[in-house]
Coordinates of C-alpha atoms and ligand atoms in Angstrom, one line a residue:
M14 CA -0.2 0.2 -0.1
C15 CA 1.1 3.4 -0.7
G16 CA 3.1 5.0 1.8
I17 CA 4.6 8.9 2.4
V18 CA 6.7 10.6 3.5
G19 CA 7.8 14.2 4.2
Y20 CA 10.4 16.5 5.9
I21 CA 10.6 20.2 6.5
G22 CA 14.0 21.0 9.5
K23 CA 17.4 22.2 10.0
R24 CA 18.9 18.6 8.3
K25 CA 19.5 17.7 4.8
A26 CA 16.5 16.2 3.9
V27 CA 16.8 13.3 1.6
P28 CA 18.6 10.6 3.9
I29 CA 15.6 11.0 6.6
L30 CA 13.2 10.8 3.7
I31 CA 14.9 7.3 2.1
E32 CA 15.3 6.5 6.4
G33 CA 11.5 6.4 6.0
L34 CA 10.4 5.3 3.1
N35 CA 12.4 1.7 5.1
R36 CA 10.2 2.1 7.2
L37 CA 7.3 2.5 5.5
E38 CA 8.5 -1.1 3.2
Y39 CA 6.2 -3.3 5.1
R40 CA 3.3 -1.5 3.5
G41 CA 3.9 -3.1 0.9
Y42 CA 4.7 -1.3 -2.9
D43 CA 6.0 -1.7 -6.0
S44 CA 8.0 1.8 -6.6
A45 CA 9.9 4.8 -5.6
G46 CA 10.9 7.9 -5.6
L47 CA 11.6 11.5 -3.5
S48 CA 11.4 15.0 -4.2
V49 CA 13.8 18.1 -3.0
I50 CA 14.3 20.9 -3.0
N51 CA 17.2 22.9 -3.0
K52 CA 17.8 26.2 -3.6
G53 CA 15.1 27.4 -5.1
K54 CA 15.2 25.0 -7.1
I55 CA 13.2 20.6 -7.6
K56 CA 15.5 17.5 -8.0
S57 CA 13.1 14.3 -8.3
F58 CA 14.8 11.0 -8.1
K59 CA 12.2 7.9 -9.2
S60 CA 13.1 3.5 -9.3
V61 CA 10.8 1.1 -9.7
G62 CA 11.3 -2.1 -7.1
R63 CA 12.6 -1.5 -4.2
V64 CA 13.9 1.8 -2.4
S65 CA 17.8 1.5 -2.1
E66 CA 17.2 0.8 -6.2
L67 CA 15.9 4.4 -5.7
E68 CA 19.1 5.6 -2.9
K69 CA 21.2 4.2 -5.9
K70 CA 20.2 6.7 -8.4
I71 CA 20.4 9.8 -6.1
K72 CA 23.8 11.4 -5.7
D73 CA 25.5 11.4 -2.9
N74 CA 25.5 15.6 -2.4
L75 CA 22.0 16.1 -2.6
L76 CA 21.2 18.8 -1.5
G77 CA 18.0 20.2 0.5
Q78 CA 15.9 20.5 4.0
I79 CA 12.7 19.6 2.6
G80 CA 11.5 17.2 0.6
I81 CA 8.6 14.3 -0.2
A82 CA 8.8 10.9 -0.9
H83 CA 6.6 8.6 -1.6
T84 CA 6.7 4.2 -2.0
R85 CA 3.3 3.0 -4.7
W86 CA 1.8 0.3 -5.1
A87 CA -0.4 0.6 -8.1
T88 CA -3.9 1.4 -8.5
H89 CA -4.0 3.6 -12.0
G90 CA -1.7 2.5 -14.2
K91 CA 1.5 -0.9 -13.7
P92 CA 4.5 -0.2 -11.7
S93 CA 7.0 2.5 -13.7
Q94 CA 8.6 4.9 -13.2
K95 CA 6.2 7.5 -15.8
N96 CA 3.7 6.3 -13.2
C97 CA 6.2 7.1 -9.6
H98 CA 6.0 9.6 -7.8
P99 CA 6.6 12.8 -7.6
H100 CA 4.0 13.8 -9.6
Y101 CA 4.5 17.4 -11.1
S102 CA 2.4 20.8 -13.0
C103 CA 3.5 21.0 -16.9
E104 CA 6.0 23.9 -15.8
K105 CA 7.2 20.6 -12.8
D106 CA 7.3 23.4 -10.8
I107 CA 4.9 21.7 -7.6
H108 CA 5.0 18.2 -7.1
I109 CA 2.5 16.3 -5.3
V110 CA 2.8 12.7 -3.2
H111 CA -1.0 11.2 -2.6
N112 CA -2.3 8.3 -1.5
G113 CA -5.9 7.3 -2.4
I114 CA -7.6 7.2 -5.2
I115 CA -9.1 10.2 -7.2
E116 CA -13.1 8.8 -8.5
N117 CA -12.9 11.4 -10.6
Y118 CA -9.8 11.4 -12.0
D119 CA -10.2 10.6 -16.0
E120 CA -13.4 13.6 -16.2
L121 CA -10.5 16.4 -14.0
K122 CA -7.9 14.9 -16.7
K123 CA -10.0 15.4 -19.1
Q124 CA -11.0 19.6 -18.8
L125 CA -7.7 20.0 -17.7
I126 CA -6.4 18.9 -20.7
K127 CA -8.6 20.9 -22.7
K128 CA -6.8 23.9 -21.3
G129 CA -4.1 22.3 -22.1
H130 CA -2.4 20.9 -19.1
Q131 CA -0.3 17.5 -20.1
F132 CA 0.0 14.8 -18.4
K133 CA 2.4 12.1 -18.1
S134 CA 1.6 9.3 -16.4
D135 CA -1.5 6.2 -16.3
T136 CA -2.5 7.9 -12.9
D137 CA -6.0 9.4 -10.8
S138 CA -2.6 11.3 -8.8
E139 CA -1.3 13.5 -11.3
V140 CA -4.7 14.8 -11.8
I141 CA -4.1 16.9 -8.2
A142 CA -0.4 19.2 -9.7
H143 CA -2.8 20.2 -12.4
L144 CA -5.4 21.6 -10.3
I145 CA -2.9 22.8 -7.9
E146 CA -0.8 24.0 -11.6
E147 CA -4.5 25.9 -12.4
F148 CA -5.1 28.0 -9.3
I149 CA -1.8 29.2 -8.2
K150 CA -2.0 31.5 -10.6
K151 CA -4.1 33.3 -8.7
A152 CA -2.9 32.4 -5.8
T153 CA -0.9 30.5 -2.7
L154 CA 0.1 28.0 -2.6
K155 CA -1.9 27.0 0.3
T156 CA -4.9 28.4 -1.4
A157 CA -4.5 26.4 -4.6
V158 CA -4.5 22.8 -2.8
V159 CA -6.9 24.0 -0.8
K160 CA -9.2 24.9 -3.8
A161 CA -7.9 21.9 -5.7
V162 CA -9.0 19.2 -3.4
K163 CA -12.2 20.3 -3.2
M164 CA -12.5 19.2 -6.8
L165 CA -11.0 15.8 -6.0
Q166 CA -14.0 13.7 -5.3
G167 CA -12.4 10.0 -3.6
T168 CA -10.2 9.6 -1.0
Y169 CA -6.7 11.7 -0.8
G170 CA -3.3 11.7 1.6
V171 CA -2.0 14.3 -0.3
A172 CA 1.6 16.7 0.6
V173 CA 2.8 19.0 -1.6
I174 CA 5.4 21.0 -2.4
S175 CA 7.0 24.3 -5.4
K176 CA 8.9 26.0 -6.0
K177 CA 6.7 29.3 -6.2
E178 CA 7.3 29.1 -2.2
P179 CA 10.7 26.6 -1.5
H180 CA 10.2 26.8 1.9
K181 CA 7.5 25.2 2.8
I182 CA 5.1 21.6 2.4
I183 CA 1.0 21.5 2.1
V184 CA -0.4 18.7 3.2
A185 CA -4.0 17.7 3.2
R186 CA -5.9 14.7 4.7
N187 CA -9.9 12.8 3.1
G188 CA -9.9 8.7 3.8
S189 CA -6.5 8.3 3.4
P190 CA -3.3 9.1 6.9
L191 CA -1.3 11.6 7.7
V192 CA 1.4 12.4 10.5
I193 CA 3.2 15.5 11.7
G194 CA 5.9 14.2 12.9
V195 CA 6.9 16.8 15.6
G196 CA 11.7 17.4 16.3
K197 CA 12.4 20.4 17.9
E198 CA 12.5 22.8 14.5
E199 CA 11.5 20.5 12.0
F200 CA 8.5 18.4 11.3
I201 CA 8.6 14.8 10.2
I202 CA 5.2 14.1 8.1
A203 CA 4.3 10.3 7.4
S204 CA 0.9 8.3 6.6
D205 CA 2.5 5.8 9.3
V206 CA 4.3 6.8 12.4
S207 CA 6.8 3.9 11.4
A208 CA 7.7 6.5 9.4
I209 CA 8.4 8.6 12.6
V210 CA 9.3 7.6 15.8
R211 CA 12.9 7.6 14.9
Y212 CA 13.0 11.5 15.4
T213 CA 10.5 11.9 17.0
D214 CA 7.6 10.3 19.9
E215 CA 5.1 13.7 19.3
V216 CA 3.0 13.6 16.3
I217 CA -0.1 15.1 15.3
Y218 CA -2.5 13.2 14.1
L219 CA -4.5 15.1 10.6
N220 CA -7.9 14.7 10.4
D221 CA -10.4 14.3 7.8
G222 CA -10.4 17.9 5.9
E223 CA -7.6 19.7 7.3
I224 CA -5.0 21.0 5.6
A225 CA -0.8 22.0 7.0
E226 CA 1.3 24.8 6.8
I227 CA 4.3 23.7 6.9
S228 CA 7.5 25.1 7.7
E229 CA 10.8 24.9 9.2
D230 CA 8.9 26.7 12.4
N231 CA 4.9 27.1 12.2
L232 CA 2.4 24.5 12.3
E233 CA -0.6 26.1 10.9
I234 CA -4.0 23.6 10.5
T235 CA -6.9 24.9 9.2
N236 CA -9.8 22.8 7.6
L237 CA -11.3 23.6 3.8
K238 CA -13.0 26.4 4.9
R239 CA -9.7 28.3 6.7
E240 CA -10.4 28.1 10.0
I241 CA -8.3 27.7 11.8
V242 CA -8.0 24.3 14.7
N243 CA -5.9 23.0 17.3
N244 CA -5.3 19.3 16.5
P245 CA -4.0 18.1 20.1
I246 CA 0.3 16.9 20.4
K247 CA 0.1 13.5 21.9
K248 CA 2.8 10.9 22.7
L249 CA 3.8 7.1 21.0
D250 CA 5.2 5.1 22.7
W251 CA 6.1 3.0 19.5
T252 CA 10.0 2.7 20.4
I253 CA 12.2 2.4 16.9
E254 CA 13.5 -1.1 18.4
K255 CA 9.5 -2.2 18.9
S256 CA 9.2 -1.5 14.7
Q257 CA 13.5 -4.2 14.0
K258 CA 13.3 -7.2 14.0
G259 CA 14.7 -8.3 17.2
G260 CA 17.8 -10.8 16.4
F261 CA 14.9 -13.0 14.2
D262 CA 15.5 -13.4 10.2
H263 CA 12.2 -12.1 9.5
F264 CA 9.2 -10.4 11.1
M265 CA 6.7 -12.9 10.8
L266 CA 8.4 -16.4 13.0
K267 CA 9.3 -12.4 15.0
E268 CA 5.6 -11.6 15.6
I269 CA 4.2 -15.2 15.2
F270 CA 7.1 -15.6 19.4
E271 CA 5.8 -12.0 20.6
Q272 CA 2.5 -14.1 21.1
P273 CA 3.0 -15.0 24.9
E274 CA 3.7 -11.2 24.8
S275 CA 1.2 -9.8 23.0
I276 CA -1.8 -12.3 24.6
R277 CA -0.1 -10.7 27.8
N278 CA -0.3 -7.4 27.1
A279 CA -3.7 -7.4 25.5
L280 CA -5.4 -10.1 28.7
R281 CA -3.0 -7.7 31.1
G282 CA -5.6 -5.7 33.8
R283 CA -8.1 -7.0 32.0
T284 CA -9.3 -10.3 33.7
E285 CA -8.5 -9.8 38.0
K286 CA -11.9 -7.8 36.8
F287 CA -13.3 -11.6 36.4
I288 CA -11.9 -13.7 39.3
S289 CA -12.8 -11.5 42.1
E290 CA -15.6 -9.1 41.2
D291 CA -18.8 -10.9 41.0
F292 CA -21.0 -8.0 39.9
L293 CA -20.5 -7.0 36.5
P294 CA -17.0 -5.8 35.5
T295 CA -16.6 -3.9 32.0
L296 CA -13.6 -3.2 30.0
G297 CA -12.0 0.4 30.8
G298 CA -12.6 0.9 26.8
L299 CA -16.5 0.1 27.1
E300 CA -17.9 2.0 30.6
S301 CA -18.9 4.7 28.1
V302 CA -21.0 2.3 26.6
T303 CA -22.0 0.1 29.3
K304 CA -25.4 1.1 29.8
K305 CA -26.0 0.3 25.3
L306 CA -24.7 -2.0 25.4
R307 CA -27.5 -4.0 28.3
K308 CA -29.5 -3.2 25.6
I309 CA -28.3 -4.3 22.6
K310 CA -30.0 -7.5 20.8
K311 CA -27.6 -8.4 17.8
I312 CA -24.1 -7.9 16.4
I313 CA -22.6 -7.2 13.8
I314 CA -18.6 -7.9 13.7
I315 CA -17.3 -6.1 9.9
S316 CA -13.7 -6.7 9.3
C317 CA -11.7 -7.7 6.2
G318 CA -9.0 -11.1 6.4
T319 CA -8.3 -12.4 9.1
S320 CA -9.4 -10.0 11.6
Y321 CA -12.4 -11.2 9.9
Y322 CA -11.4 -15.1 10.7
A323 CA -11.2 -14.4 14.6
G324 CA -14.8 -12.2 14.3
L325 CA -16.5 -15.9 13.2
I326 CA -14.1 -17.2 16.6
G327 CA -16.0 -14.0 18.1
E328 CA -19.5 -14.7 16.7
Y329 CA -19.0 -18.9 18.7
M330 CA -18.5 -17.1 21.7
F331 CA -21.2 -14.0 21.9
E332 CA -23.6 -16.9 20.9
E333 CA -22.9 -19.7 23.2
Y334 CA -22.3 -17.3 26.9
A335 CA -23.3 -14.1 26.6
G336 CA -26.3 -15.1 24.3
I337 CA -26.6 -12.6 21.8
P338 CA -27.5 -13.4 18.2
T339 CA -24.3 -12.3 16.4
E340 CA -24.1 -12.1 12.4
V341 CA -20.5 -11.5 11.0
E342 CA -19.7 -9.4 7.6
Y343 CA -17.2 -8.8 4.7
A344 CA -16.3 -5.2 6.0
S345 CA -16.3 -4.9 1.8
E346 CA -19.9 -6.2 1.3
F347 CA -21.5 -5.4 4.5
R348 CA -20.9 -1.6 2.7
Y349 CA -22.7 -2.4 -0.4
R350 CA -25.3 -4.1 1.5
K351 CA -28.5 -3.7 2.7
S352 CA -28.8 -4.5 6.8
V353 CA -31.7 -4.3 8.7
L354 CA -30.2 -3.0 12.5
D355 CA -30.9 0.1 14.3
E356 CA -29.8 1.2 18.0
T357 CA -30.4 -1.9 19.4
T358 CA -27.6 -3.3 16.9
A359 CA -24.1 -3.0 17.7
V360 CA -21.4 -2.6 14.9
I361 CA -17.5 -4.3 16.0
A362 CA -15.7 -4.1 14.3
I363 CA -12.5 -5.4 14.3
S364 CA -9.3 -4.2 12.3
Q365 CA -5.2 -4.1 13.1
S366 CA -4.6 -1.3 10.7
G367 CA -7.4 0.5 11.6
E368 CA -7.1 1.9 8.2
T369 CA -8.4 -1.0 5.9
A370 CA -11.5 1.1 3.9
D371 CA -13.9 -1.4 4.3
T372 CA -14.0 -1.9 7.8
L373 CA -13.9 2.4 7.4
A374 CA -16.4 2.5 5.7
A375 CA -18.9 -0.6 6.6
V376 CA -18.2 1.3 10.4
R377 CA -19.8 5.3 8.6
E378 CA -22.5 3.4 7.2
A379 CA -23.5 1.4 10.3
K380 CA -23.8 4.6 12.5
N381 CA -25.9 6.5 9.9
K382 CA -27.9 3.8 10.2
G383 CA -27.9 4.4 14.1
A384 CA -25.9 1.5 15.2
L385 CA -23.9 1.4 18.5
T386 CA -20.0 0.9 16.5
L387 CA -16.9 -0.1 18.7
G388 CA -14.1 -0.7 17.9
I389 CA -11.4 -3.6 17.9
I390 CA -8.1 -2.3 16.8
N391 CA -4.4 -2.3 17.5
V392 CA -3.0 0.8 16.2
V393 CA -4.0 3.5 18.6
G394 CA -5.4 6.5 17.1
S395 CA -5.7 5.4 14.2
T396 CA -9.1 6.1 11.4
I397 CA -11.3 3.5 13.2
A398 CA -10.4 3.6 16.8
R399 CA -11.2 7.5 16.7
Q400 CA -14.6 6.8 14.4
T401 CA -16.0 4.0 16.4
E402 CA -18.0 5.5 20.0
A403 CA -15.8 3.0 22.0
G404 CA -14.1 -0.4 22.4
T405 CA -11.0 -1.9 22.9
Y406 CA -7.2 -1.7 21.8
T407 CA -5.5 -4.5 21.6
L408 CA -2.2 -3.7 22.0
S409 CA -0.2 -6.4 20.5
G410 CA 2.6 -3.4 18.8
P411 CA 3.2 -2.9 15.4
E412 CA 2.0 -6.0 13.5
I413 CA 5.1 -5.1 9.9
G414 CA 5.6 -8.5 8.6
V415 CA 2.5 -8.3 6.3
A416 CA 0.6 -11.4 7.7
S417 CA -0.5 -10.9 10.4
T418 CA -0.2 -13.2 12.9
K419 CA 0.7 -11.4 16.9
A420 CA -2.9 -9.1 15.8
F421 CA -5.0 -11.7 15.3
T422 CA -4.8 -13.5 18.8
S423 CA -4.8 -10.4 20.4
Q424 CA -7.9 -9.6 18.4
L425 CA -8.9 -13.5 19.7
S426 CA -8.0 -12.3 23.2
T427 CA -9.8 -9.1 23.2
L428 CA -13.0 -11.3 21.9
I429 CA -12.4 -13.2 24.7
L430 CA -12.6 -10.3 27.1
W431 CA -16.2 -9.3 25.2
T432 CA -17.6 -12.0 25.9
L433 CA -17.5 -12.1 29.6
V434 CA -18.3 -8.0 29.6
L435 CA -21.5 -9.4 28.4
G436 CA -22.0 -12.9 28.9
R437 CA -22.4 -11.0 32.9
Q438 CA -24.4 -8.4 31.9
R439 CA -26.8 -11.4 31.2
N440 CA -26.6 -14.9 32.2
M441 CA -23.2 -16.3 31.9
S442 CA -22.4 -16.8 36.6
F443 CA -20.0 -15.6 38.0
A444 CA -18.7 -18.7 38.2
M445 CA -18.4 -19.4 34.6
S446 CA -16.4 -16.2 33.8
K447 CA -13.9 -16.8 36.8
K448 CA -13.3 -19.6 35.6
I449 CA -12.8 -18.5 31.5
A450 CA -10.6 -15.7 32.6
Q451 CA -8.4 -18.7 35.1
E452 CA -8.1 -20.2 31.7
L453 CA -7.6 -17.8 29.5
N454 CA -4.3 -16.5 32.2
K455 CA -2.7 -19.8 31.4
I456 CA -2.8 -19.1 27.8
P457 CA 0.6 -17.5 26.7
T458 CA 2.0 -20.6 29.0
K459 CA 0.2 -22.8 26.9
V460 CA 1.3 -20.5 23.6
E461 CA 6.0 -20.5 24.8
K462 CA 4.6 -24.3 25.4
I463 CA 3.9 -24.8 21.5
L464 CA 6.8 -22.3 20.1
K465 CA 9.4 -25.0 21.5
K466 CA 8.1 -28.0 18.8
S467 CA 9.2 -25.4 15.5
R468 CA 12.1 -27.5 15.2
E469 CA 9.1 -30.0 15.5
I470 CA 7.3 -28.5 12.5
K471 CA 9.7 -27.6 10.2
K472 CA 10.6 -31.4 9.9
I473 CA 6.7 -32.0 8.8
V474 CA 6.5 -28.5 6.2
K475 CA 10.0 -30.4 4.3
K476 CA 8.1 -33.4 4.5
Y477 CA 5.8 -31.9 2.6
I478 CA 7.2 -29.9 0.8
T479 CA 6.5 -29.9 -2.9
V480 CA 3.1 -30.0 -1.8
K481 CA 0.8 -27.7 -3.9
D482 CA -2.8 -28.6 -2.7
F483 CA -4.1 -28.4 1.2
L484 CA -7.3 -28.5 2.9
Y485 CA -7.1 -27.8 6.4
L486 CA -9.9 -28.7 7.8
G487 CA -11.9 -28.1 12.2
R488 CA -15.1 -28.0 13.0
K489 CA -16.6 -25.7 15.7
Y490 CA -14.2 -22.9 17.3
N491 CA -11.4 -24.5 15.2
F492 CA -13.4 -24.3 11.7
P493 CA -12.4 -20.8 11.2
I494 CA -8.8 -21.3 12.3
A495 CA -9.5 -24.3 9.4
L496 CA -10.2 -21.0 7.3
E497 CA -7.2 -18.7 8.9
G498 CA -5.0 -21.3 8.6
A499 CA -5.4 -22.1 5.0
L500 CA -4.9 -18.2 4.6
K501 CA -2.2 -17.9 5.6
I502 CA -0.6 -20.3 3.9
K503 CA -1.9 -19.9 0.6
E504 CA -0.8 -15.7 1.3
I505 CA 2.7 -17.2 2.9
S506 CA 3.9 -20.4 0.3
Y507 CA 2.0 -20.0 -2.3
I508 CA 0.7 -23.6 -1.4
H509 CA -3.8 -23.7 -2.9
A510 CA -5.8 -24.4 0.9
E511 CA -9.3 -24.1 1.1
G512 CA -10.3 -24.1 5.2
Y513 CA -14.0 -26.1 5.5
P514 CA -15.4 -27.0 8.6
T515 CA -15.0 -30.5 8.8
G516 CA -19.2 -31.3 8.3
E517 CA -19.0 -30.4 4.5
M518 CA -15.8 -31.6 3.8
K519 CA -18.2 -34.2 2.4
H520 CA -20.9 -32.3 0.3
G521 CA -17.1 -31.3 -2.3
P522 CA -14.4 -30.9 -1.2
I523 CA -14.1 -34.6 -0.5
A524 CA -13.7 -36.0 -4.8
L525 CA -9.7 -34.0 -4.7
I526 CA -8.9 -35.9 -2.0
D527 CA -5.5 -38.2 -3.8
K528 CA -2.3 -38.7 -2.2
D529 CA -0.8 -35.5 -3.7
F530 CA -4.2 -33.5 -1.8
P531 CA -3.1 -33.7 1.6
A532 CA -5.9 -32.9 4.5
L533 CA -4.9 -30.6 7.5
F534 CA -6.9 -31.7 10.9
I535 CA -7.9 -29.3 14.0
V536 CA -9.1 -32.2 16.3
P537 CA -8.5 -31.1 20.0
Q538 CA -10.7 -32.9 22.3
D539 CA -13.6 -31.2 22.3
S540 CA -17.4 -31.6 22.5
I541 CA -16.8 -32.6 18.7
Y542 CA -14.3 -34.6 18.8
E543 CA -16.2 -37.6 17.8
K544 CA -17.0 -36.0 14.8
N545 CA -14.0 -34.8 13.5
L546 CA -12.5 -38.4 13.4
S547 CA -15.0 -39.5 11.1
G548 CA -14.1 -36.9 9.0
M549 CA -10.1 -38.1 9.3
Q550 CA -10.8 -42.0 8.6
E551 CA -12.9 -41.0 5.4
I552 CA -9.9 -38.9 4.1
K553 CA -7.6 -42.0 5.2
A554 CA -10.1 -44.3 3.5
R555 CA -9.5 -42.1 -0.2
G556 CA -5.3 -42.9 0.7
G557 CA -5.4 -38.7 1.9
K558 CA -2.3 -38.0 4.0
I559 CA -3.4 -36.1 7.3
I560 CA -1.5 -33.6 9.3
A561 CA -3.6 -32.9 12.8
L562 CA -3.3 -31.1 15.8
A563 CA -3.9 -33.1 18.2
T564 CA -4.7 -32.2 22.9
E565 CA -1.6 -33.7 24.0
G566 CA -1.9 -37.3 25.6
D567 CA -4.5 -38.3 22.2
K568 CA -3.4 -41.7 21.3
K569 CA -6.1 -42.8 18.5
I570 CA -5.0 -40.0 16.6
I571 CA -1.2 -41.6 15.7
N572 CA -3.5 -44.6 14.1
L573 CA -5.6 -41.7 11.8
A574 CA -3.2 -39.2 11.0
D575 CA 0.5 -39.5 9.2
D576 CA 1.9 -36.7 11.0
V577 CA 0.5 -35.4 14.5
I578 CA 1.0 -31.5 16.2
Y579 CA 0.1 -31.9 20.3
I580 CA -0.8 -29.0 21.6
P581 CA -1.8 -28.4 24.9
K582 CA -5.0 -28.7 26.8
T583 CA -7.6 -25.7 26.9
L584 CA -10.8 -24.9 27.2
E585 CA -12.9 -25.3 23.9
M586 CA -13.0 -21.5 23.0
L587 CA -9.9 -20.9 24.0
T588 CA -8.2 -23.7 21.2
P589 CA -8.1 -21.1 18.8
L590 CA -5.8 -19.1 21.0
I591 CA -3.2 -21.8 20.3
S592 CA -4.4 -23.8 17.4
V593 CA -3.3 -21.2 15.3
I594 CA 0.3 -21.5 16.5
P595 CA 1.1 -24.3 14.9
L596 CA -0.7 -23.4 11.6
Q597 CA 1.0 -20.2 11.6
L598 CA 4.4 -21.6 11.7
L599 CA 3.9 -24.3 9.4
A600 CA 2.6 -21.8 7.0
Y601 CA 6.5 -19.3 8.1
Y602 CA 9.0 -22.8 7.3
F603 CA 7.2 -23.6 4.0
G604 CA 7.4 -19.8 2.6
V605 CA 11.2 -20.2 3.9
M606 CA 11.3 -23.1 2.6
K607 CA 10.5 -22.3 -0.8
G608 CA 13.1 -19.4 -0.8
L609 CA 10.4 -17.0 -0.4
D610 CA 9.8 -12.9 1.2
V611 CA 7.6 -13.4 3.4
D612 CA 7.4 -10.7 5.2
K613 CA 6.2 -8.6 1.9
P614 CA 4.5 -11.7 0.0
R615 CA 3.8 -10.9 -3.7
N616 CA 0.3 -8.7 -4.5
L617 CA 0.5 -7.9 -0.8
A618 CA 0.0 -4.8 1.1
K619 CA -0.6 -4.1 5.0
S620 CA -2.6 -1.9 5.2
V621 CA -5.2 -2.2 2.6
T622 CA -6.6 1.6 2.5
V623 CA -8.3 1.2 -0.8
E624 CA -11.3 0.2 -1.9
Ligands
F6R714 C1 -3.9 -11.6 6.0 C2 -3.6 -9.7 6.3 C3 -5.2 -10.0 5.9 C4 -5.6 -8.0 6.8 C5 -6.9 -7.5 6.1 C6 -7.7 -6.8 7.6 O1 -3.0 -12.4 6.8 O2 -3.1 -10.1 6.6 O3 -6.3 -11.0 5.8 O4 -6.3 -9.0 8.0 O5 -6.8 -6.6 5.1 O6 -7.1 -6.3 8.4 P1 -7.1 -5.4 9.1 O7 -7.2 -6.0 10.2 O8 -5.9 -4.2 9.7 O9 -8.3 -4.0 9.0

């Protein structure tokens, strides 16, 4: 996904811009570029591929203390030098970088061409530079930018520099995140705090419809009506160390191994009340909506990808333990479908990034329809976190690997806590909430135990390395884990995999099974254990190979499975928190053994901020 960095201050801009782009690499991109102003002249460099390629093109002595830079993830126009940002006006005196999608760009482009503008790229973004060029004839840079963005339909996070006012950067936002890092006599602008943490821990978030005029020693934010707004300076608690690999080969592996800690963080200070308070305990972020929560009759969970699978597990928990009818919807479907909801419906958005365009749009749709909107979000201060009425931060820290791992287990931990809140408001006994919370506290230690099996898992991967397809099967709480396991192996190792509920296998997918099409069964000793065993028999009878995830001490399974990975016993509703770990490791080792870039799988982006 595209990334923006900008710098204005007393230092040389290029190293800071390049460092920022490197920090944003995790978002996924296909080309990179930057422009710097020095002594009233603008120089620009672009490159297809990695930021390191761009760096090679830039001369060592490129001076200038003001600049903008961008990593592009193609939406309009293929990855190429001409489509790479920054884009310029005809006179090349206005340079812009843009994140988002301009929906009316075609119409604007035609109007601008009629006025004599010449376009160099296939992008939607380039219209912004030409629009500013039109308006700047009779206005200041800021006024020209305001007039230009008012013409845009769609989403933008945009940063602009111009020869006409060479001591300024103008940034504007609508629907694409922008953060301004406040340093000592310098400002660092970025689409995401990862590019800022190295330089300062003080940031100002720009809201939709706001525009900032930034010079070396001044920052002024207004809305599009030019009224001054005073956005507070927020303190970041993400350090640079937290954003680095910490000795692991890949971010993904580091993040898988961080899970005992990230689950502890998600639970810290939150489980005790369910063990000790027998009168309606709640969570800090939900206090303001306690009364509303008591009245809700229906829950709709909206999310995408891995966060959607967390939602499916939430559905099982909310219905079984809180007795609240729950639906889970892909946010991309919810936003365009006619859902029936009102003020007795709680719509819960689950999102690691808090910036996923579909989820954000679904939240806005739910709000318009009068539902109570809640968030389970990782990135503090992100747009979805700010747009929902209440919620809980999952506190898993920055997740850099494109494939979600630790964010998922933190989402599950949070959903369990929410089940306890909602359950206790209804029919769940204090004894039950205590039992669940006590067992939940033991999960990090159980995860540590599974992580010690990574060598064993690596051996299994070696055995199956030539496999081209996989069927992932599970039931009840572990059906969504089958889906998540299949997604993970697809993303990371490009092996085709499908997730199914075990009972559904005989209605079609079983036709695929032969000796080259193995099945992975999640088969803990829970309430549907025996049913899962019958499914295994059916695969075995057709010559299919089986890898089983089974409960420690289960001897029966050895006769049915070719390979077994044992996981510790826990309560049925909590098993997803531990059964997902071996599946993450399997996907990781398949990817690594196939020599793939596991942290940045092809075609994927970390934060999907376009529709
Ligand atoms: C899969 C993955 C994606 C995200 C999805 C939603 O490994 O990472 O499927 O889960 O794009 O992202 P968030 O949670 O940021 O809304």
